[in-house]
Structure formats: C-alpha cells, structure tokens
Amino acid sequence: MLCPPKILSNSYIWSIKVGLEINAVGALIVGEEGILVKSSGAIFDRLEVTVHSEIEAIRKAFAALESSQLNGYWLYSTHEPCQMCIISHFWAPS
C-alpha cells in the first residue's frame, strides 16, 4: 500500500501545529477507518531520548485499541524512522 500524500501532509502539518518547528517529527497510526492516533514525541518535554514520535504513536495505539496487536494499521512518520523506531515497529505484533 502506497502512502497517500494527504496522510503524509496531515502528519507533517499536525507536527508543525503542535510546536515542533525545530525538529518537526510527527507520527500517525492509520487504519481503514482513518487516523487512530497522532504523536509528536516528547524528547524535549521529558528530556527522555527514547520518546520518539513513532514509539509514542505505537504506545498510544496499544492503549486506544486496548491490545498489543496492530493488525490492519500502518505507521506514518514525517521523517525516516531511526533504527530504534524501526525495530520497535517491527517487533510490535501485527
């Protein structure tokens, strides 16, 4: 499935709106019904280097679904995910 430009645009515009102009990284978890969760990460808020937007999106999705299964959902990010985020997404059951 190719990423619709509208989804990527939505992710980037949303990340700018929440005040991430400096690093503007946002992530979305999207399913058939649309956007499930949005995340901007919290590296600067919590001074925690592992709170990347992709990982926070996965955590929020698990909570929203009350499950650790992400079958039928896609992760979209405004930037290429780092190695930690790629592995986290890979190991998230789907």
Tab-separated table of C-alpha atoms in Angstrom, residues 11-49:
chain	number	residue	atom	x	y	z
A	11	SER	CA	1.274	14.212	9.671
A	12	TYR	CA	3.714	16.994	8.836
A	13	ILE	CA	1.218	19.849	9.176
A	14	TRP	CA	0.000	18.467	12.509
A	15	SER	CA	3.574	18.198	13.841
A	16	ILE	CA	4.161	21.866	12.960
A	17	LYS	CA	0.924	22.932	14.659
A	18	VAL	CA	1.907	21.312	17.951
A	19	GLY	CA	5.039	23.423	18.066
A	20	LEU	CA	7.731	21.206	16.639
A	21	GLU	CA	9.091	23.695	14.147
A	22	ILE	CA	12.686	22.905	15.108
A	23	ASN	CA	12.556	19.148	14.575
A	24	ALA	CA	9.001	18.743	13.240
A	25	VAL	CA	8.702	14.999	13.677
A	26	GLY	CA	5.209	13.614	13.841
A	27	ALA	CA	3.800	10.119	13.528
A	28	LEU	CA	0.371	8.714	12.801
A	29	ILE	CA	-1.079	5.237	13.140
A	30	VAL	CA	-3.727	4.832	10.453
A	31	GLY	CA	-6.272	2.100	9.804
A	32	GLU	CA	-9.086	1.549	7.334
A	33	GLU	CA	-11.291	3.944	9.323
A	34	GLY	CA	-8.697	6.734	9.294
A	35	ILE	CA	-6.242	8.151	11.804
A	36	LEU	CA	-6.209	6.183	15.058
A	37	VAL	CA	-3.558	8.180	16.938
A	38	LYS	CA	-1.188	11.121	16.465
A	39	SER	CA	2.074	11.606	18.257
A	40	SER	CA	4.719	14.281	18.364
A	41	GLY	CA	7.060	12.547	20.777
A	42	ALA	CA	8.234	14.176	23.965
A	43	ILE	CA	12.007	14.277	23.769
A	44	PHE	CA	12.108	17.931	24.748
A	45	ASP	CA	9.215	17.841	27.216
A	46	ARG	CA	10.500	14.940	29.303
A	47	LEU	CA	14.188	15.074	28.402
A	48	GLU	CA	13.938	11.401	27.524
A	49	VAL	CA	15.821	10.343	24.408
